[in-house]
PDB file of C-alpha atoms and ligand atoms in Angstrom:
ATOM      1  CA  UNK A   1     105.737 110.332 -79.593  1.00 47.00           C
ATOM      2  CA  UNK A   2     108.115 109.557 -76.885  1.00 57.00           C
ATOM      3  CA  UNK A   3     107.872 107.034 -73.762  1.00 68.00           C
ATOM      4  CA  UNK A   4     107.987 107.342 -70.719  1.00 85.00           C
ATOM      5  CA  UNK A   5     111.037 106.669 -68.309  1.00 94.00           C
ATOM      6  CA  UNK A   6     111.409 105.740 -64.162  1.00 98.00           C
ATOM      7  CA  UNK A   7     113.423 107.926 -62.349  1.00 98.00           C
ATOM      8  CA  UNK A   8     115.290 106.359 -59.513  1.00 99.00           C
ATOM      9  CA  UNK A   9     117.677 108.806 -57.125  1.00 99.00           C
ATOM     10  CA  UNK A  10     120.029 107.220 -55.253  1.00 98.00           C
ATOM     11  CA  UNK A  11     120.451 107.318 -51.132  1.00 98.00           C
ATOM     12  CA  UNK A  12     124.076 106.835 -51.199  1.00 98.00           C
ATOM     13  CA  UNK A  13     124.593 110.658 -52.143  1.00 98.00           C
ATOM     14  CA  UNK A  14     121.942 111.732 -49.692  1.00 98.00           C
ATOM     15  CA  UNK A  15     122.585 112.626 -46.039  1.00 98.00           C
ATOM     16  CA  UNK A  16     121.980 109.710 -44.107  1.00 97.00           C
ATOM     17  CA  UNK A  17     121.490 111.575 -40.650  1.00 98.00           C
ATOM     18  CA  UNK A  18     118.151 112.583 -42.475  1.00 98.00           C
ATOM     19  CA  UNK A  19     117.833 109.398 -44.262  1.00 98.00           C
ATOM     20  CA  UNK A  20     113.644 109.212 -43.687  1.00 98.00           C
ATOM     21  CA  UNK A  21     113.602 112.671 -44.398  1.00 98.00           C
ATOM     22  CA  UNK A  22     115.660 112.904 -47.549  1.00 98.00           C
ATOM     23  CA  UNK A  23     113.845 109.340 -48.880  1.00 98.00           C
ATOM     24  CA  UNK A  24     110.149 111.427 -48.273  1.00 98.00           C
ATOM     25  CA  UNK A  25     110.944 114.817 -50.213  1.00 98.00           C
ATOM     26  CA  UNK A  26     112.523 112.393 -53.356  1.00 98.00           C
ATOM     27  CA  UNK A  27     109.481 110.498 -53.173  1.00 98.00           C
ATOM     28  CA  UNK A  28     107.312 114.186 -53.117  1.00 98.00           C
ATOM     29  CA  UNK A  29     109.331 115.390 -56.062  1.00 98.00           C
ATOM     30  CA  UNK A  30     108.302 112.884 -58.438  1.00 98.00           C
ATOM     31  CA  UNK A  31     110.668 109.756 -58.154  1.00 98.00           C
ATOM     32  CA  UNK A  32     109.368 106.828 -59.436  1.00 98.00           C
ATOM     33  CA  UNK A  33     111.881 104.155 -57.577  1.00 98.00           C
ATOM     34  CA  UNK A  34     114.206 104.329 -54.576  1.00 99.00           C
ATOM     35  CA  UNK A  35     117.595 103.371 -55.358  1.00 99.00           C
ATOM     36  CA  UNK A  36     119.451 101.732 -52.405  1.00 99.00           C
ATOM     37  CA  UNK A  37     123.347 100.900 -52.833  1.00 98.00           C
ATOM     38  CA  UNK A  38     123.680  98.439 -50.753  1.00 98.00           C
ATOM     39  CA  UNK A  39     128.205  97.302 -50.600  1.00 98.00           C
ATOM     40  CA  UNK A  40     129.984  95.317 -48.583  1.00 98.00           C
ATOM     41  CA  UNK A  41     133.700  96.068 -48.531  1.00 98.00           C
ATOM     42  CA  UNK A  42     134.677  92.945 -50.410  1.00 98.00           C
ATOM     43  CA  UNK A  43     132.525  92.845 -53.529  1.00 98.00           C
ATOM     44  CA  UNK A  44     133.327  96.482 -54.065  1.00 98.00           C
ATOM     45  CA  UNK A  45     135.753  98.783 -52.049  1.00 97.00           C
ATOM     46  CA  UNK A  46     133.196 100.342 -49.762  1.00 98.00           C
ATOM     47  CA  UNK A  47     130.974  99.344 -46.838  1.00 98.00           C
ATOM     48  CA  UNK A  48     127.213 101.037 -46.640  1.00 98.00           C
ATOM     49  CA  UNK A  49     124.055  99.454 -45.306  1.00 98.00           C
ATOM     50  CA  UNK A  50     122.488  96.136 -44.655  1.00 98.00           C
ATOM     51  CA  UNK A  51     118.705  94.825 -44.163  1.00 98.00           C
ATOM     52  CA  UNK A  52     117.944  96.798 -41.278  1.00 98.00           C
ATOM     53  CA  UNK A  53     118.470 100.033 -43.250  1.00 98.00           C
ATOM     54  CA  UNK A  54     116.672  98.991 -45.645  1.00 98.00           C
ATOM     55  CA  UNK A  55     113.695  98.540 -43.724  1.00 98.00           C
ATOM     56  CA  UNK A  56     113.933 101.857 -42.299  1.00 98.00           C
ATOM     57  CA  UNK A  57     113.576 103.305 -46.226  1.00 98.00           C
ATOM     58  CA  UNK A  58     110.981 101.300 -46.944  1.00 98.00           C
ATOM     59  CA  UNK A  59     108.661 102.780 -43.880  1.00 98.00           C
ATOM     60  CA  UNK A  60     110.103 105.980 -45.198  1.00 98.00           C
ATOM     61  CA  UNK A  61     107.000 106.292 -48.461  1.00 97.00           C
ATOM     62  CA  UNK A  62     105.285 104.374 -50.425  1.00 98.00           C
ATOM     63  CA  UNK A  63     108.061 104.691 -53.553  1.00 98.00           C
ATOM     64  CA  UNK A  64     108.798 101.368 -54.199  1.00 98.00           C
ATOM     65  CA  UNK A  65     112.694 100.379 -53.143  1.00 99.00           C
ATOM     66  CA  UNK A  66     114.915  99.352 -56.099  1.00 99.00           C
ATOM     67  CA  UNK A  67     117.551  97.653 -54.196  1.00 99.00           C
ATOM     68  CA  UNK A  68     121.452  97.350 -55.808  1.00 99.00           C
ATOM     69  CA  UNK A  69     123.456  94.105 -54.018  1.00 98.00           C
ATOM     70  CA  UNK A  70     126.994  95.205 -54.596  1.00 98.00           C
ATOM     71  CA  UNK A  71     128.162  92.149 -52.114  1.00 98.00           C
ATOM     72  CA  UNK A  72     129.737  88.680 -52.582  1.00 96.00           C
ATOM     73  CA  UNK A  73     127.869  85.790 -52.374  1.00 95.00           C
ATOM     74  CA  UNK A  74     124.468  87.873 -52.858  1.00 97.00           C
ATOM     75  CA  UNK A  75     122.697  84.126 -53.376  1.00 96.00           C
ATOM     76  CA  UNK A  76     123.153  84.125 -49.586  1.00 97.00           C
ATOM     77  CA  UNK A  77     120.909  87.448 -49.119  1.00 98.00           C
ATOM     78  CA  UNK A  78     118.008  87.264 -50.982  1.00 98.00           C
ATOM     79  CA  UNK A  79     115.170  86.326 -48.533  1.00 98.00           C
ATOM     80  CA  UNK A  80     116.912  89.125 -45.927  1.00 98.00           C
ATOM     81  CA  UNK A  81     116.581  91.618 -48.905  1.00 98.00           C
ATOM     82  CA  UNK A  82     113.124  91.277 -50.156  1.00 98.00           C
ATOM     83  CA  UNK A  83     111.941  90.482 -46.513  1.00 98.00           C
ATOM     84  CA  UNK A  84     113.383  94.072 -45.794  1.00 98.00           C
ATOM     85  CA  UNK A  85     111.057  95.796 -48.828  1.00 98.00           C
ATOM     86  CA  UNK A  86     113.068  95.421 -51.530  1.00 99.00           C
ATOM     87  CA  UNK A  87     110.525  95.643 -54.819  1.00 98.00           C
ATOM     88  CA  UNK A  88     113.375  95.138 -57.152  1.00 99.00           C
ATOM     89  CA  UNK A  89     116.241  93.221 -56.115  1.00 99.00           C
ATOM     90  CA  UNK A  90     119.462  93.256 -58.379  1.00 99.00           C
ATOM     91  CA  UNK A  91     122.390  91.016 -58.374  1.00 98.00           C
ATOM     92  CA  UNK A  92     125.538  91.289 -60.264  1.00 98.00           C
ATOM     93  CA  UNK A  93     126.453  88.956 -62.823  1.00 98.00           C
ATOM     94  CA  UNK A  94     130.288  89.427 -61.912  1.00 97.00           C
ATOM     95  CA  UNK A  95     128.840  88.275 -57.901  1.00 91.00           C
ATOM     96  CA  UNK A  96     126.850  85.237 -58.318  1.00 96.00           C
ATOM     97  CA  UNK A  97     127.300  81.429 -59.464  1.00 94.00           C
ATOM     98  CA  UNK A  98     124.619  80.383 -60.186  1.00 96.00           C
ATOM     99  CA  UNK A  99     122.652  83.361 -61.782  1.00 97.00           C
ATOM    100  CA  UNK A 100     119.590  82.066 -63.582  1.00 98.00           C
ATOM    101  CA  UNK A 101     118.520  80.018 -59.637  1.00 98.00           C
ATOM    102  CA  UNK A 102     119.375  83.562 -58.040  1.00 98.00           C
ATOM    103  CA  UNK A 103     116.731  85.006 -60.692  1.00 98.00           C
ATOM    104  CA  UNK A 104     114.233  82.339 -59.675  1.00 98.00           C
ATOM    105  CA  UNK A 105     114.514  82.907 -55.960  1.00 98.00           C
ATOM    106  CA  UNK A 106     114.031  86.595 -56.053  1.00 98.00           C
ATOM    107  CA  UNK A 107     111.151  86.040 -57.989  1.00 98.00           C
ATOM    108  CA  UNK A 108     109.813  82.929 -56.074  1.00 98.00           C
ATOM    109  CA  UNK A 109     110.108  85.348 -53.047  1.00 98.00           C
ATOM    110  CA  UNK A 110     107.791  88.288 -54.510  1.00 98.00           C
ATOM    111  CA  UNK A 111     110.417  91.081 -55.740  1.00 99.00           C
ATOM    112  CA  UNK A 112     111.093  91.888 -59.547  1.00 98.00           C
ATOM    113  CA  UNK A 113     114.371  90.394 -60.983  1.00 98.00           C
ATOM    114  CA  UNK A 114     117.645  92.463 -62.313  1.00 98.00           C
ATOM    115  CA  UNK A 115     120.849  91.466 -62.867  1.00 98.00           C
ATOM    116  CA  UNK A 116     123.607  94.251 -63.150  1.00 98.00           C
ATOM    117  CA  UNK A 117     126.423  94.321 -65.144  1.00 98.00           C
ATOM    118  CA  UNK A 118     129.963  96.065 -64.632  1.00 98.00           C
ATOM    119  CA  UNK A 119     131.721  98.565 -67.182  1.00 98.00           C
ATOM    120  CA  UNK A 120     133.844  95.659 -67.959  1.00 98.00           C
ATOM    121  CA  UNK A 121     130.859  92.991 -68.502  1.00 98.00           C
ATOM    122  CA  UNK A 122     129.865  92.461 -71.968  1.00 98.00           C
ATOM    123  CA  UNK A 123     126.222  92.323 -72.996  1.00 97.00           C
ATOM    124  CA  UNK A 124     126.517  88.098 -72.956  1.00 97.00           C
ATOM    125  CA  UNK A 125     126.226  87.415 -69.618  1.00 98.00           C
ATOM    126  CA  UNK A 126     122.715  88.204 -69.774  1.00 98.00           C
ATOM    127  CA  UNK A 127     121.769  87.494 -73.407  1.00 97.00           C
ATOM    128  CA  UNK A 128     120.289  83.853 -72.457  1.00 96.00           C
ATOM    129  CA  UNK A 129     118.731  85.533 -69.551  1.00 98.00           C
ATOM    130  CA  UNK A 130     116.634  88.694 -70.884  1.00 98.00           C
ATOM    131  CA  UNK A 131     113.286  86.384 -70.812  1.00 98.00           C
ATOM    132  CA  UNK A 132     113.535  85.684 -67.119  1.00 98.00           C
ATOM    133  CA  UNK A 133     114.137  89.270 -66.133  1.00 98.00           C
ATOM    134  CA  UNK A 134     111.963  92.271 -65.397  1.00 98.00           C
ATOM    135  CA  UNK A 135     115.419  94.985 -66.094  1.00 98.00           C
ATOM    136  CA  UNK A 136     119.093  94.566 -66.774  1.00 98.00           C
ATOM    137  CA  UNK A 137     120.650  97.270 -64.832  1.00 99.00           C
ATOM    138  CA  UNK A 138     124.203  98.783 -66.595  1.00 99.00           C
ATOM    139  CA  UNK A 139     126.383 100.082 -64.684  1.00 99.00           C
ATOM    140  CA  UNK A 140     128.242 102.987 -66.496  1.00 98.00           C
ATOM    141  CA  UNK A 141     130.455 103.652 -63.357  1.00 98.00           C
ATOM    142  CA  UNK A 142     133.020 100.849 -61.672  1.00 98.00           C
ATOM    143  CA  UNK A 143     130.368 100.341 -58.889  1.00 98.00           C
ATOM    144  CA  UNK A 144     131.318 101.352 -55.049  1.00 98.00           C
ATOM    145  CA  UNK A 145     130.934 105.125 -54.827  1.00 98.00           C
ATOM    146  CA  UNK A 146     128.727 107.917 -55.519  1.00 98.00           C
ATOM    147  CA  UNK A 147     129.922 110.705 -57.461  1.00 98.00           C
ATOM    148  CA  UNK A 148     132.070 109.392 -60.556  1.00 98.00           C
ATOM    149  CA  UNK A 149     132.136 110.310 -63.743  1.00 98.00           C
ATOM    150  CA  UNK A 150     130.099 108.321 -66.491  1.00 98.00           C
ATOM    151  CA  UNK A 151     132.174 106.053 -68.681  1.00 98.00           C
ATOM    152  CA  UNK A 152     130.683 106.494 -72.433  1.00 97.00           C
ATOM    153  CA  UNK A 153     132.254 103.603 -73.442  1.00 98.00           C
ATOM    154  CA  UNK A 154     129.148 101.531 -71.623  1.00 98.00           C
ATOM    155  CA  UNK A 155     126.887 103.376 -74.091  1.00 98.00           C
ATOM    156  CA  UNK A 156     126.935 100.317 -77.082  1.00 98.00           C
ATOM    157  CA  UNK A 157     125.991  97.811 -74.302  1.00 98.00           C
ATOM    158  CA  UNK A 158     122.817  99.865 -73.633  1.00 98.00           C
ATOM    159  CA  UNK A 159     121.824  99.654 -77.032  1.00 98.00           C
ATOM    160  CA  UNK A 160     122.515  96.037 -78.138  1.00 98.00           C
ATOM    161  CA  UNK A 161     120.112  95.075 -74.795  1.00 98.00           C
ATOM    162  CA  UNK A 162     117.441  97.851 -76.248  1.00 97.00           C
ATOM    163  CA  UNK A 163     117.966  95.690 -79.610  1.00 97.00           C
ATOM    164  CA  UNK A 164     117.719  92.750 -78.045  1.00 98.00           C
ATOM    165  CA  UNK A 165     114.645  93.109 -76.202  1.00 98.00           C
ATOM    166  CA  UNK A 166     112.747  94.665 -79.441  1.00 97.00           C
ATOM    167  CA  UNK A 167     113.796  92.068 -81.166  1.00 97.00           C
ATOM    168  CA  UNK A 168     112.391  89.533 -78.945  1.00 98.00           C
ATOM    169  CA  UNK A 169     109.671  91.111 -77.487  1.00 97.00           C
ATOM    170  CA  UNK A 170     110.495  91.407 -74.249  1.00 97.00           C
ATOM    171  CA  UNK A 171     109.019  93.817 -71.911  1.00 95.00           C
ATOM    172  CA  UNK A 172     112.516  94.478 -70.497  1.00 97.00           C
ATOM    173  CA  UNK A 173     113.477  97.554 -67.541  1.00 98.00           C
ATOM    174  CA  UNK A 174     116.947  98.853 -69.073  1.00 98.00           C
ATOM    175  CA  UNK A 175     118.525 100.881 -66.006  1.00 98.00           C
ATOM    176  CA  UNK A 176     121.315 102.651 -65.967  1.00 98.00           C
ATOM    177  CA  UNK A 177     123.278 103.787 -62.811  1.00 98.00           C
ATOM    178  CA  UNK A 178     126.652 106.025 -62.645  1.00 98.00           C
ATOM    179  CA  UNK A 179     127.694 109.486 -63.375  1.00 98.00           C
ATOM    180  CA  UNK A 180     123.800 110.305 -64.510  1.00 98.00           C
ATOM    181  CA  UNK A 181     122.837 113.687 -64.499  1.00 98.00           C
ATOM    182  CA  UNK A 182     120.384 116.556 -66.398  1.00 98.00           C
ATOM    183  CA  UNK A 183     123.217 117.019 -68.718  1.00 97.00           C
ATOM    184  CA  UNK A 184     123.883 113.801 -70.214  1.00 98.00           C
ATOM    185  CA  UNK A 185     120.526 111.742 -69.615  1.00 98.00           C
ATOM    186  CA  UNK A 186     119.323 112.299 -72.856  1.00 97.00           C
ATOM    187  CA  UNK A 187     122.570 109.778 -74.428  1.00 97.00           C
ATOM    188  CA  UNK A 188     122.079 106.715 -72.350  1.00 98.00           C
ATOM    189  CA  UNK A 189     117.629 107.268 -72.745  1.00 97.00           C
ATOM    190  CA  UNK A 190     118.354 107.492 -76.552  1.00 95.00           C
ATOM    191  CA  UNK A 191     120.769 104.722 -76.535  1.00 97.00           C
ATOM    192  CA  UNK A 192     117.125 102.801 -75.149  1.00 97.00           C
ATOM    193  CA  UNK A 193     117.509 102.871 -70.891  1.00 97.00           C
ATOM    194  CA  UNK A 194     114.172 103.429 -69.655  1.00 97.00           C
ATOM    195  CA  UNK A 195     115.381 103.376 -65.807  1.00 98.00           C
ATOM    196  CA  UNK A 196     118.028 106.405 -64.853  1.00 98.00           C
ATOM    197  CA  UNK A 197     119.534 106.293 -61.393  1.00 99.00           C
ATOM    198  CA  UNK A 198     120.973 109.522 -60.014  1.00 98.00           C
ATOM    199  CA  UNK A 199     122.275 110.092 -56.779  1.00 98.00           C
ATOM    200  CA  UNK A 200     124.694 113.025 -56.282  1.00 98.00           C
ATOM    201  CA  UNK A 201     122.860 114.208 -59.997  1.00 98.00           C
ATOM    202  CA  UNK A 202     119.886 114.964 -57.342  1.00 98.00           C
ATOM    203  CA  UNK A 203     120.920 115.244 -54.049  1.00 98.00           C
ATOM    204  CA  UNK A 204     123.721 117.534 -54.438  1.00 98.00           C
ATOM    205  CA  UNK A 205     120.865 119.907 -56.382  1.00 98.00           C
ATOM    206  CA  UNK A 206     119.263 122.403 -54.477  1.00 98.00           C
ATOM    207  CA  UNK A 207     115.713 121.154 -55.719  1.00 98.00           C
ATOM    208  CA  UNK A 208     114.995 117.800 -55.891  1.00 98.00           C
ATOM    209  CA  UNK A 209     111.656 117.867 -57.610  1.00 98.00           C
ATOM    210  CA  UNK A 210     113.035 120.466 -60.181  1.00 98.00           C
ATOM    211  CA  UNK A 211     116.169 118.133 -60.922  1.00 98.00           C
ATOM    212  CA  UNK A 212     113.986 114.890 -60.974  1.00 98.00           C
ATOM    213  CA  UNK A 213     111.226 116.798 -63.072  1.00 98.00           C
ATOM    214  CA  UNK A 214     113.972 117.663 -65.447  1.00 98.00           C
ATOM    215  CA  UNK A 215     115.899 114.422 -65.709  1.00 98.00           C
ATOM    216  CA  UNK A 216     112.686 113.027 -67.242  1.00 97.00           C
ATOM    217  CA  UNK A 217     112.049 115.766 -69.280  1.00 96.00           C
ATOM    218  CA  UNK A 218     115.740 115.384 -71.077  1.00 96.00           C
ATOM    219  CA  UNK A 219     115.156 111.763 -70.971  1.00 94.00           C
ATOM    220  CA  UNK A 220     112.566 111.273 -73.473  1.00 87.00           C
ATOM    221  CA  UNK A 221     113.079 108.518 -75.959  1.00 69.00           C
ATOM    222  CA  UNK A 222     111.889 107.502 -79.414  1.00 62.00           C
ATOM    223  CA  UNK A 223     108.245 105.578 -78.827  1.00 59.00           C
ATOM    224  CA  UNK A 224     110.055 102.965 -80.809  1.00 56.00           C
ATOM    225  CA  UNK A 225     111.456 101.617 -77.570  1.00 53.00           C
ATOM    226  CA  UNK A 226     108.420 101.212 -76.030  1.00 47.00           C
TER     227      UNK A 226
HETATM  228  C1  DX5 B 301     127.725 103.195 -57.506  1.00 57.44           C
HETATM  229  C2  DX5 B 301     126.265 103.065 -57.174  1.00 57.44           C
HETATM  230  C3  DX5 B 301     125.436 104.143 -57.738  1.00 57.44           C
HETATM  231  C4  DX5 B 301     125.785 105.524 -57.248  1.00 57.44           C
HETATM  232  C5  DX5 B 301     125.402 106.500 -58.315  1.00 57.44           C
HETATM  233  O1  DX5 B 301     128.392 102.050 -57.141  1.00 57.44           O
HETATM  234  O2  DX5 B 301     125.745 101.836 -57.640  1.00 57.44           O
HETATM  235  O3  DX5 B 301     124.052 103.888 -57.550  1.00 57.44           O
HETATM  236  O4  DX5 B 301     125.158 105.881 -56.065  1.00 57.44           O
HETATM  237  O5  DX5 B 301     125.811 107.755 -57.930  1.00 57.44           O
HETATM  238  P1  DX5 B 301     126.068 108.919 -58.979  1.00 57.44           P
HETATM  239  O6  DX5 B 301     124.773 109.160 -59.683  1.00 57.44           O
HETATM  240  O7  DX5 B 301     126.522 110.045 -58.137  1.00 57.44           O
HETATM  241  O8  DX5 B 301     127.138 108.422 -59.928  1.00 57.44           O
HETATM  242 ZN1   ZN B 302     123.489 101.587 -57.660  1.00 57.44          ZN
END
């Protein structure tokens, strides 16, 4: 038996002079989330998009918008965010303060709750957090561009938080974003990630639907995770 797993492509790879376009045929080939990189020069080394863009994806389809804050002081943002569309905001650990009242807001405002967590994050930042969060996103690339290749030494991370949440019974998201593709999927969904995002992984393939029909397909994991 095996269970299920969300896939999530990511806009930054796609071609943004076709954004509505491009979010439409993802959403028609299966994707389960909408993965929105959203940077802001100063957080990480590259600038992207801000609530108005955001907007425009979320008018795009009905896939719901999983939206990545790669920006400083993201406690500022919130309300903008989820008032945009997001469905699932995440902050990093490495960008807020005050983490657990960032957690609280973006619930107390309607969206689902993530914190992310850089290559060079351990697993504690968010072990006294796990019950007030709907996913833990790990980031298996130094976030701030599309493209990179995945860093396998993220892998243990994944599966201490798949531990973790078994062990507590949490009902916890486990995404993982960076360097994803068909060929390697099946390590970081076995290591217990339920959530793979994928940008260039699908929108540099010639058949979205095929690629996003296939991640899942090599991303089937033990029922044990379920
Ligand atoms: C990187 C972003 C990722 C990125 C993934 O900072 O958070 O979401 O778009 O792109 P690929 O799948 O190409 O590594
Ligand atoms: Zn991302």
């Amino acid at each position: 038996m095996t269970a299920p797993i969300k896939i999530a492509p990511s806009i930054l790879s796609a071609d943004f002079g076709r954004l509505t376009e491009e979010i439409a045929a993802i959403g028609r080939g299966g994707a389960d989330l909408v993965h929105v990189d959203v940077m802001d020069g100063h957080f990480v080394p590259n600038l992207t998009i801000g609530p108005m863009i955001v907007k425009v994806a979320k008018a795009a389809s009905d896939t719901p918008l999983d939206v990545h804050l790669m920006i400083s002081n993201a406690e500022r943002y919130l309300r903008d965010y989820i008032e945009a569309g997001a469905d699932i905001l995440t902050v990093h650990a490495e960008g807020v303060t005050h983490l657990h009242g960032a957690i609280q807001q973006i619930r107390a405002l309607g969206a689902k709750a993530c914190v992310a967590l850089n290559p060079g994050t351990g697993f504690e930042a968010v072990d006294c957090l796990l019950e007030d969060l709907d996913m833990v996103l790990v980031m298996t690339v130094n976030p701030g561009f599309g493209g990179q290749s995945f860093i396998e030494s993220c892998l243990p991370k994944i599966e201490r938080l798949r531990e973790a949440a078994v062990a507590r019974g949490l009902d916890l998201d486990i995404e993982v974003d960076g360097g994803v593709k068909v060929d390697n999927v099946h390590r970081v969904a076995s290591a217990g990630a339920n959530v793979i995002v994928s940008g260039s992984g699908v929108f540099k393939s010639d058949d979205y639907a095929k690629t996003i029909s296939e991640l899942r397909q090599r991303g089937k994991r033990p029922a044990m995770y379920i």
